[in-house]
mmCIF file of C-alpha atoms and ligand atoms in Angstrom:
data_model
loop_
_atom_site.group_PDB
_atom_site.id
_atom_site.type_symbol
_atom_site.label_atom_id
_atom_site.label_comp_id
_atom_site.label_asym_id
_atom_site.label_seq_id
_atom_site.Cartn_x
_atom_site.Cartn_y
_atom_site.Cartn_z
ATOM 1 C CA UNK A 1 -32.745 -16.372 0.041
ATOM 2 C CA UNK A 2 -32.721 -14.020 -2.742
ATOM 3 C CA UNK A 3 -33.606 -10.305 -2.210
ATOM 4 C CA UNK A 4 -35.141 -8.326 -5.066
ATOM 5 C CA UNK A 5 -34.762 -5.068 -3.665
ATOM 6 C CA UNK A 6 -31.442 -2.907 -4.015
ATOM 7 C CA UNK A 7 -30.434 -1.293 -0.775
ATOM 8 C CA UNK A 8 -26.868 -0.857 0.562
ATOM 9 C CA UNK A 9 -25.351 -2.507 -2.602
ATOM 10 C CA UNK A 10 -24.322 0.142 -5.005
ATOM 11 C CA UNK A 11 -24.828 -0.197 -8.736
ATOM 12 C CA UNK A 12 -20.963 -0.853 -9.135
ATOM 13 C CA UNK A 13 -21.072 -3.953 -6.958
ATOM 14 C CA UNK A 14 -23.566 -5.297 -9.318
ATOM 15 C CA UNK A 15 -21.651 -4.358 -12.479
ATOM 16 C CA UNK A 16 -18.498 -5.818 -10.988
ATOM 17 C CA UNK A 17 -20.129 -9.219 -10.313
ATOM 18 C CA UNK A 18 -21.474 -9.201 -13.860
ATOM 19 C CA UNK A 19 -17.912 -8.248 -15.207
ATOM 20 C CA UNK A 20 -16.314 -10.976 -13.363
ATOM 21 C CA UNK A 21 -18.827 -13.558 -14.608
ATOM 22 C CA UNK A 22 -18.493 -12.299 -18.348
ATOM 23 C CA UNK A 23 -14.757 -12.579 -18.373
ATOM 24 C CA UNK A 24 -15.091 -16.193 -17.567
ATOM 25 C CA UNK A 25 -16.417 -16.733 -21.152
ATOM 26 C CA UNK A 26 -13.225 -15.278 -22.613
ATOM 27 C CA UNK A 27 -10.399 -17.383 -24.190
ATOM 28 C CA UNK A 28 -7.064 -16.557 -25.519
ATOM 29 C CA UNK A 29 -7.158 -15.476 -29.154
ATOM 30 C CA UNK A 30 -10.654 -13.972 -29.159
ATOM 31 C CA UNK A 31 -11.785 -10.862 -30.902
ATOM 32 C CA UNK A 32 -14.014 -9.107 -28.267
ATOM 33 C CA UNK A 33 -16.662 -6.475 -28.920
ATOM 34 C CA UNK A 34 -17.037 -3.881 -26.202
ATOM 35 C CA UNK A 35 -20.069 -1.948 -25.580
ATOM 36 C CA UNK A 36 -20.660 1.062 -23.159
ATOM 37 C CA UNK A 37 -21.600 1.735 -19.472
ATOM 38 C CA UNK A 38 -20.939 -1.117 -17.165
ATOM 39 C CA UNK A 39 -18.835 -2.743 -19.752
ATOM 40 C CA UNK A 40 -16.032 -0.566 -18.638
ATOM 41 C CA UNK A 41 -15.555 -3.043 -15.762
ATOM 42 C CA UNK A 42 -15.379 -5.878 -18.180
ATOM 43 C CA UNK A 43 -12.471 -3.994 -19.914
ATOM 44 C CA UNK A 44 -10.737 -3.472 -16.608
ATOM 45 C CA UNK A 45 -11.243 -7.255 -15.610
ATOM 46 C CA UNK A 46 -9.760 -8.190 -19.054
ATOM 47 C CA UNK A 47 -6.783 -5.868 -18.653
ATOM 48 C CA UNK A 48 -6.042 -7.604 -15.200
ATOM 49 C CA UNK A 49 -6.237 -11.090 -16.819
ATOM 50 C CA UNK A 50 -3.963 -10.112 -19.753
ATOM 51 C CA UNK A 51 -1.601 -8.458 -17.348
ATOM 52 C CA UNK A 52 -1.374 -11.658 -15.197
ATOM 53 C CA UNK A 53 -0.724 -13.613 -18.440
ATOM 54 C CA UNK A 54 -4.025 -15.607 -18.087
ATOM 55 C CA UNK A 55 -5.189 -14.430 -21.402
ATOM 56 C CA UNK A 56 -3.291 -13.793 -24.472
ATOM 57 C CA UNK A 57 -3.682 -12.396 -28.039
ATOM 58 C CA UNK A 58 -6.929 -10.623 -27.191
ATOM 59 C CA UNK A 59 -8.129 -7.932 -29.756
ATOM 60 C CA UNK A 60 -10.939 -5.466 -28.839
ATOM 61 C CA UNK A 61 -13.424 -3.542 -30.877
ATOM 62 C CA UNK A 62 -14.948 -0.707 -29.155
ATOM 63 C CA UNK A 63 -18.491 0.704 -29.876
ATOM 64 C CA UNK A 64 -17.599 4.216 -28.946
ATOM 65 C CA UNK A 65 -14.638 6.520 -28.171
ATOM 66 C CA UNK A 66 -15.056 5.840 -24.461
ATOM 67 C CA UNK A 67 -14.799 2.075 -24.579
ATOM 68 C CA UNK A 68 -11.776 2.399 -26.985
ATOM 69 C CA UNK A 69 -9.959 4.781 -24.800
ATOM 70 C CA UNK A 70 -10.557 2.580 -21.610
ATOM 71 C CA UNK A 71 -9.463 -0.501 -23.548
ATOM 72 C CA UNK A 72 -6.096 1.201 -24.419
ATOM 73 C CA UNK A 73 -5.771 2.417 -20.878
ATOM 74 C CA UNK A 74 -6.206 -1.113 -19.583
ATOM 75 C CA UNK A 75 -3.643 -2.606 -21.992
ATOM 76 C CA UNK A 76 -6.013 -4.182 -24.546
ATOM 77 C CA UNK A 77 -5.002 -4.034 -28.264
ATOM 78 C CA UNK A 78 -7.855 -2.213 -30.081
ATOM 79 C CA UNK A 79 -8.727 -2.386 -33.708
ATOM 80 C CA UNK A 80 -11.532 -0.636 -35.798
ATOM 81 C CA UNK A 81 -14.670 -2.242 -36.958
ATOM 82 C CA UNK A 82 -13.470 -2.428 -40.489
ATOM 83 C CA UNK A 83 -10.368 -4.232 -39.546
ATOM 84 C CA UNK A 84 -12.061 -7.459 -38.414
ATOM 85 C CA UNK A 85 -14.328 -9.932 -40.345
ATOM 86 C CA UNK A 86 -16.177 -11.123 -37.449
ATOM 87 C CA UNK A 87 -16.364 -10.790 -33.611
ATOM 88 C CA UNK A 88 -16.131 -14.014 -31.344
ATOM 89 C CA UNK A 89 -18.111 -12.448 -28.459
ATOM 90 C CA UNK A 90 -19.522 -9.043 -27.495
ATOM 91 C CA UNK A 91 -20.393 -7.635 -24.032
ATOM 92 C CA UNK A 92 -22.752 -4.797 -23.279
ATOM 93 C CA UNK A 93 -24.925 -3.121 -20.758
ATOM 94 C CA UNK A 94 -28.622 -2.390 -21.331
ATOM 95 C CA UNK A 95 -31.033 0.168 -20.176
ATOM 96 C CA UNK A 96 -33.986 -2.344 -20.180
ATOM 97 C CA UNK A 97 -34.449 -5.932 -21.119
ATOM 98 C CA UNK A 98 -37.745 -7.875 -21.415
ATOM 99 C CA UNK A 99 -38.423 -11.530 -20.546
ATOM 100 C CA UNK A 100 -37.761 -12.340 -24.232
ATOM 101 C CA UNK A 101 -34.363 -10.870 -24.461
ATOM 102 C CA UNK A 102 -35.558 -7.723 -26.363
ATOM 103 C CA UNK A 103 -33.307 -4.851 -25.494
ATOM 104 C CA UNK A 104 -33.562 -1.152 -24.980
ATOM 105 C CA UNK A 105 -30.426 0.755 -25.463
ATOM 106 C CA UNK A 106 -29.266 4.126 -26.308
ATOM 107 C CA UNK A 107 -29.018 5.810 -22.813
ATOM 108 C CA UNK A 108 -25.448 6.778 -23.656
ATOM 109 C CA UNK A 109 -26.317 7.533 -27.417
ATOM 110 C CA UNK A 110 -24.134 4.703 -28.694
ATOM 111 C CA UNK A 111 -26.666 2.286 -29.965
ATOM 112 C CA UNK A 112 -26.027 2.643 -33.575
ATOM 113 C CA UNK A 113 -22.493 1.430 -33.609
ATOM 114 C CA UNK A 114 -23.408 -1.084 -30.880
ATOM 115 C CA UNK A 115 -25.842 -2.623 -33.192
ATOM 116 C CA UNK A 116 -23.212 -3.039 -35.931
ATOM 117 C CA UNK A 117 -20.889 -4.584 -33.413
ATOM 118 C CA UNK A 118 -23.745 -7.177 -32.488
ATOM 119 C CA UNK A 119 -24.359 -7.927 -36.181
ATOM 120 C CA UNK A 120 -20.780 -9.124 -36.553
ATOM 121 C CA UNK A 121 -20.586 -11.120 -33.245
ATOM 122 C CA UNK A 122 -21.048 -14.853 -32.889
ATOM 123 C CA UNK A 123 -22.183 -14.490 -29.334
ATOM 124 C CA UNK A 124 -23.912 -11.432 -27.718
ATOM 125 C CA UNK A 125 -23.856 -11.399 -23.828
ATOM 126 C CA UNK A 126 -25.886 -8.557 -22.178
ATOM 127 C CA UNK A 127 -25.142 -7.651 -18.619
ATOM 128 C CA UNK A 128 -27.890 -6.308 -16.541
ATOM 129 C CA UNK A 129 -28.525 -5.357 -12.964
ATOM 130 C CA UNK A 130 -31.932 -6.761 -11.886
ATOM 131 C CA UNK A 131 -33.662 -3.286 -11.970
ATOM 132 C CA UNK A 132 -33.105 -3.452 -15.767
ATOM 133 C CA UNK A 133 -35.530 -6.397 -16.345
ATOM 134 C CA UNK A 134 -38.940 -5.089 -17.149
ATOM 135 C CA UNK A 135 -42.082 -6.875 -18.200
ATOM 136 C CA UNK A 136 -42.704 -4.421 -21.228
ATOM 137 C CA UNK A 137 -39.854 -2.387 -22.812
ATOM 138 C CA UNK A 138 -40.490 1.283 -22.606
ATOM 139 C CA UNK A 139 -41.675 0.957 -19.005
ATOM 140 C CA UNK A 140 -38.911 3.308 -17.747
ATOM 141 C CA UNK A 141 -36.808 4.559 -20.456
ATOM 142 C CA UNK A 142 -37.751 6.228 -23.883
ATOM 143 C CA UNK A 143 -36.558 4.842 -27.227
ATOM 144 C CA UNK A 144 -33.409 6.547 -28.304
ATOM 145 C CA UNK A 145 -33.564 7.600 -31.958
ATOM 146 C CA UNK A 146 -30.424 8.681 -33.741
ATOM 147 C CA UNK A 147 -31.469 11.144 -36.333
ATOM 148 C CA UNK A 148 -29.769 13.235 -39.028
ATOM 149 C CA UNK A 149 -29.558 16.823 -37.501
ATOM 150 C CA UNK A 150 -31.413 18.394 -40.471
ATOM 151 C CA UNK A 151 -34.273 15.918 -40.167
ATOM 152 C CA UNK A 152 -35.399 16.365 -36.765
ATOM 153 C CA UNK A 153 -38.731 17.939 -37.400
ATOM 154 C CA UNK A 154 -40.198 15.534 -40.161
ATOM 155 C CA UNK A 155 -38.795 12.582 -37.959
ATOM 156 C CA UNK A 156 -40.582 13.840 -34.938
ATOM 157 C CA UNK A 157 -43.812 14.158 -36.741
ATOM 158 C CA UNK A 158 -43.456 10.439 -37.930
ATOM 159 C CA UNK A 159 -42.690 9.522 -34.480
ATOM 160 C CA UNK A 160 -45.778 11.103 -33.093
ATOM 161 C CA UNK A 161 -47.746 9.213 -35.801
ATOM 162 C CA UNK A 162 -46.404 5.938 -34.370
ATOM 163 C CA UNK A 163 -47.897 6.827 -30.967
ATOM 164 C CA UNK A 164 -44.719 8.308 -29.486
ATOM 165 C CA UNK A 165 -43.932 11.570 -27.571
ATOM 166 C CA UNK A 166 -40.585 12.724 -28.999
ATOM 167 C CA UNK A 167 -38.064 15.114 -27.382
ATOM 168 C CA UNK A 168 -34.821 16.149 -28.591
ATOM 169 C CA UNK A 169 -32.009 14.926 -26.143
ATOM 170 C CA UNK A 170 -30.231 17.943 -24.453
ATOM 171 C CA UNK A 171 -26.564 17.854 -23.333
ATOM 172 C CA UNK A 172 -25.897 17.994 -19.549
ATOM 173 C CA UNK A 173 -22.762 20.102 -19.521
ATOM 174 C CA UNK A 174 -23.129 22.119 -22.792
ATOM 175 C CA UNK A 175 -25.937 24.235 -24.126
ATOM 176 C CA UNK A 176 -28.029 22.651 -26.719
ATOM 177 C CA UNK A 177 -28.435 19.017 -28.208
ATOM 178 C CA UNK A 178 -26.359 15.899 -27.587
ATOM 179 C CA UNK A 179 -24.318 15.283 -30.712
ATOM 180 C CA UNK A 180 -23.381 11.702 -31.006
ATOM 181 C CA UNK A 181 -19.924 10.103 -31.961
ATOM 182 C CA UNK A 182 -21.331 10.108 -35.436
ATOM 183 C CA UNK A 183 -22.382 13.668 -35.569
ATOM 184 C CA UNK A 184 -25.977 13.109 -35.280
ATOM 185 C CA UNK A 185 -28.780 14.052 -32.850
ATOM 186 C CA UNK A 186 -30.871 11.984 -30.455
ATOM 187 C CA UNK A 187 -34.784 12.082 -30.348
ATOM 188 C CA UNK A 188 -35.976 10.382 -27.079
ATOM 189 C CA UNK A 189 -39.399 8.827 -27.752
ATOM 190 C CA UNK A 190 -41.681 7.834 -24.907
ATOM 191 C CA UNK A 191 -44.490 5.313 -25.455
ATOM 192 C CA UNK A 192 -46.909 5.998 -22.631
ATOM 193 C CA UNK A 193 -48.375 2.400 -22.605
ATOM 194 C CA UNK A 194 -45.098 0.763 -23.193
ATOM 195 C CA UNK A 195 -43.820 -1.146 -26.353
ATOM 196 C CA UNK A 196 -46.187 -3.922 -27.335
ATOM 197 C CA UNK A 197 -44.204 -5.304 -30.139
ATOM 198 C CA UNK A 198 -40.490 -4.477 -30.026
ATOM 199 C CA UNK A 199 -39.390 -5.997 -33.315
ATOM 200 C CA UNK A 200 -42.278 -4.318 -35.274
ATOM 201 C CA UNK A 201 -41.521 -0.888 -33.617
ATOM 202 C CA UNK A 202 -37.739 -1.243 -34.261
ATOM 203 C CA UNK A 203 -38.531 -1.763 -37.973
ATOM 204 C CA UNK A 204 -41.177 1.016 -38.154
ATOM 205 C CA UNK A 205 -38.927 3.615 -36.624
ATOM 206 C CA UNK A 206 -35.935 2.656 -38.852
ATOM 207 C CA UNK A 207 -37.808 3.055 -42.158
ATOM 208 C CA UNK A 208 -38.540 6.697 -41.441
ATOM 209 C CA UNK A 209 -36.134 8.785 -43.737
ATOM 210 C CA UNK A 210 -33.613 10.743 -41.581
ATOM 211 C CA UNK A 211 -33.411 7.977 -38.777
ATOM 212 C CA UNK A 212 -29.977 6.354 -38.613
ATOM 213 C CA UNK A 213 -31.065 3.608 -36.027
ATOM 214 C CA UNK A 214 -32.956 3.361 -32.852
ATOM 215 C CA UNK A 215 -32.324 1.772 -29.484
ATOM 216 C CA UNK A 216 -34.603 -1.202 -29.666
ATOM 217 C CA UNK A 217 -32.633 -4.395 -30.214
ATOM 218 C CA UNK A 218 -34.819 -7.544 -30.860
ATOM 219 C CA UNK A 219 -33.784 -10.992 -31.426
ATOM 220 C CA UNK A 220 -30.059 -10.497 -31.089
ATOM 221 C CA UNK A 221 -28.977 -11.168 -27.446
ATOM 222 C CA UNK A 222 -27.522 -14.741 -27.037
ATOM 223 C CA UNK A 223 -27.626 -14.562 -23.150
ATOM 224 C CA UNK A 224 -28.655 -11.950 -20.649
ATOM 225 C CA UNK A 225 -26.768 -12.189 -17.232
ATOM 226 C CA UNK A 226 -28.712 -10.654 -14.389
ATOM 227 C CA UNK A 227 -27.148 -9.546 -11.218
ATOM 228 C CA UNK A 228 -29.265 -9.837 -8.007
ATOM 229 C CA UNK A 229 -28.605 -9.483 -4.294
ATOM 230 C CA UNK A 230 -28.512 -12.924 -2.564
ATOM 231 C CA UNK A 231 -28.064 -12.256 1.135
ATOM 232 C CA UNK A 232 -24.832 -10.473 1.749
ATOM 233 C CA UNK A 233 -23.620 -11.297 -1.806
ATOM 234 C CA UNK A 234 -24.315 -10.667 -5.466
ATOM 235 C CA UNK A 235 -25.568 -13.574 -7.345
ATOM 236 C CA UNK A 236 -25.350 -13.579 -11.275
ATOM 237 C CA UNK A 237 -27.990 -15.812 -13.120
ATOM 238 C CA UNK A 238 -29.317 -16.262 -16.624
ATOM 239 C CA UNK A 239 -32.478 -14.019 -17.358
ATOM 240 C CA UNK A 240 -34.470 -17.274 -17.755
ATOM 241 C CA UNK A 241 -33.622 -18.341 -14.102
ATOM 242 C CA UNK A 242 -34.224 -14.925 -12.839
ATOM 243 C CA UNK A 243 -37.627 -14.464 -14.379
ATOM 244 C CA UNK A 244 -38.636 -18.015 -13.105
ATOM 245 C CA UNK A 245 -37.065 -18.224 -9.742
ATOM 246 C CA UNK A 246 -36.759 -14.472 -8.587
ATOM 247 C CA UNK A 247 -39.816 -13.083 -10.229
ATOM 248 C CA UNK A 248 -41.750 -16.175 -10.094
ATOM 249 C CA UNK A 249 -42.967 -16.223 -13.626
ATOM 250 C CA UNK A 250 -42.936 -19.329 -15.969
ATOM 251 C CA UNK A 251 -40.653 -18.310 -18.939
ATOM 252 C CA UNK A 252 -42.116 -18.576 -22.337
ATOM 253 C CA UNK A 253 -40.352 -17.245 -25.139
ATOM 254 C CA UNK A 254 -43.229 -15.524 -27.251
ATOM 255 C CA UNK A 255 -46.311 -15.407 -25.021
ATOM 256 C CA UNK A 256 -45.207 -12.768 -22.348
HETATM 257 C C1 5RP B 1 -25.710 3.118 -24.265
HETATM 258 C C2 5RP B 1 -26.746 2.114 -23.754
HETATM 259 C C3 5RP B 1 -26.829 1.896 -22.242
HETATM 260 O O1 5RP B 1 -27.067 3.352 -21.716
HETATM 261 C C4 5RP B 1 -25.755 1.513 -21.431
HETATM 262 O O2 5RP B 1 -25.321 0.248 -21.952
HETATM 263 C C5 5RP B 1 -26.193 1.160 -20.152
HETATM 264 O O3 5RP B 1 -25.215 0.515 -19.380
HETATM 265 P P1 5RP B 1 -24.863 0.896 -17.835
HETATM 266 O O4 5RP B 1 -26.189 0.920 -17.121
HETATM 267 O O5 5RP B 1 -24.109 -0.281 -17.477
HETATM 268 O O6 5RP B 1 -24.049 2.169 -17.607
HETATM 269 O O7 5RP B 1 -27.302 1.338 -24.322
HETATM 270 O O8 5RP B 1 -26.002 3.237 -25.644
#
């Protein structure tokens, strides 16, 4: 019997189960896109398979400094985005995912480059613990908007006009704002009633002058793998199966 509540199982157990399932999709010779967060365990698992000689000629493109560093540490050959024409498969974590595979990213301020990596990939696999699945995006997390530092005030006014509540993200172990890998700032925008139309809001935010990109990703994920506790184990299933079997909803692509 599948249990929907997280208790003694830590986040890492879910992330490890997701990583092990993810690497089953990798074949020798592939160019792999690497996201952030729990993807670090995918990097570690890939490193093991390469070390054991089970995978060969893997090239990795990392979406941020952290994933590139980890990839090197675990023996993966890394290249820059500009060095490849396309990416066979990308793996990434997520902050929230809705029943239609729309994503909310940006908790680690890396979404702008992640979206470029997705745009180059044939297949985009999203890894999510069951707590990340929401009926409506924006339920728990704000939308992360990467903004040119000189434009935070005009952008904030436009975000308020869209119904949002903006707040510049502060650094945790440094005074002042978070500065992204690209040298910009992050404005976190909460939408008190959640996000009704993710694709529309993604576009409406991105046309504001001074915005680099925002953390809504609509219509891009090929597949979302969801980790759920199943008795004493962790079961990994597709989002469609999770929504129907675990949450008891009938999956419908556009009506939820
Ligand atoms: C970073 C993100 C997410 O915060 C990240 O992917 C979440 O991953 P995890 O919960 O596995 O750490 O989009 O920009």
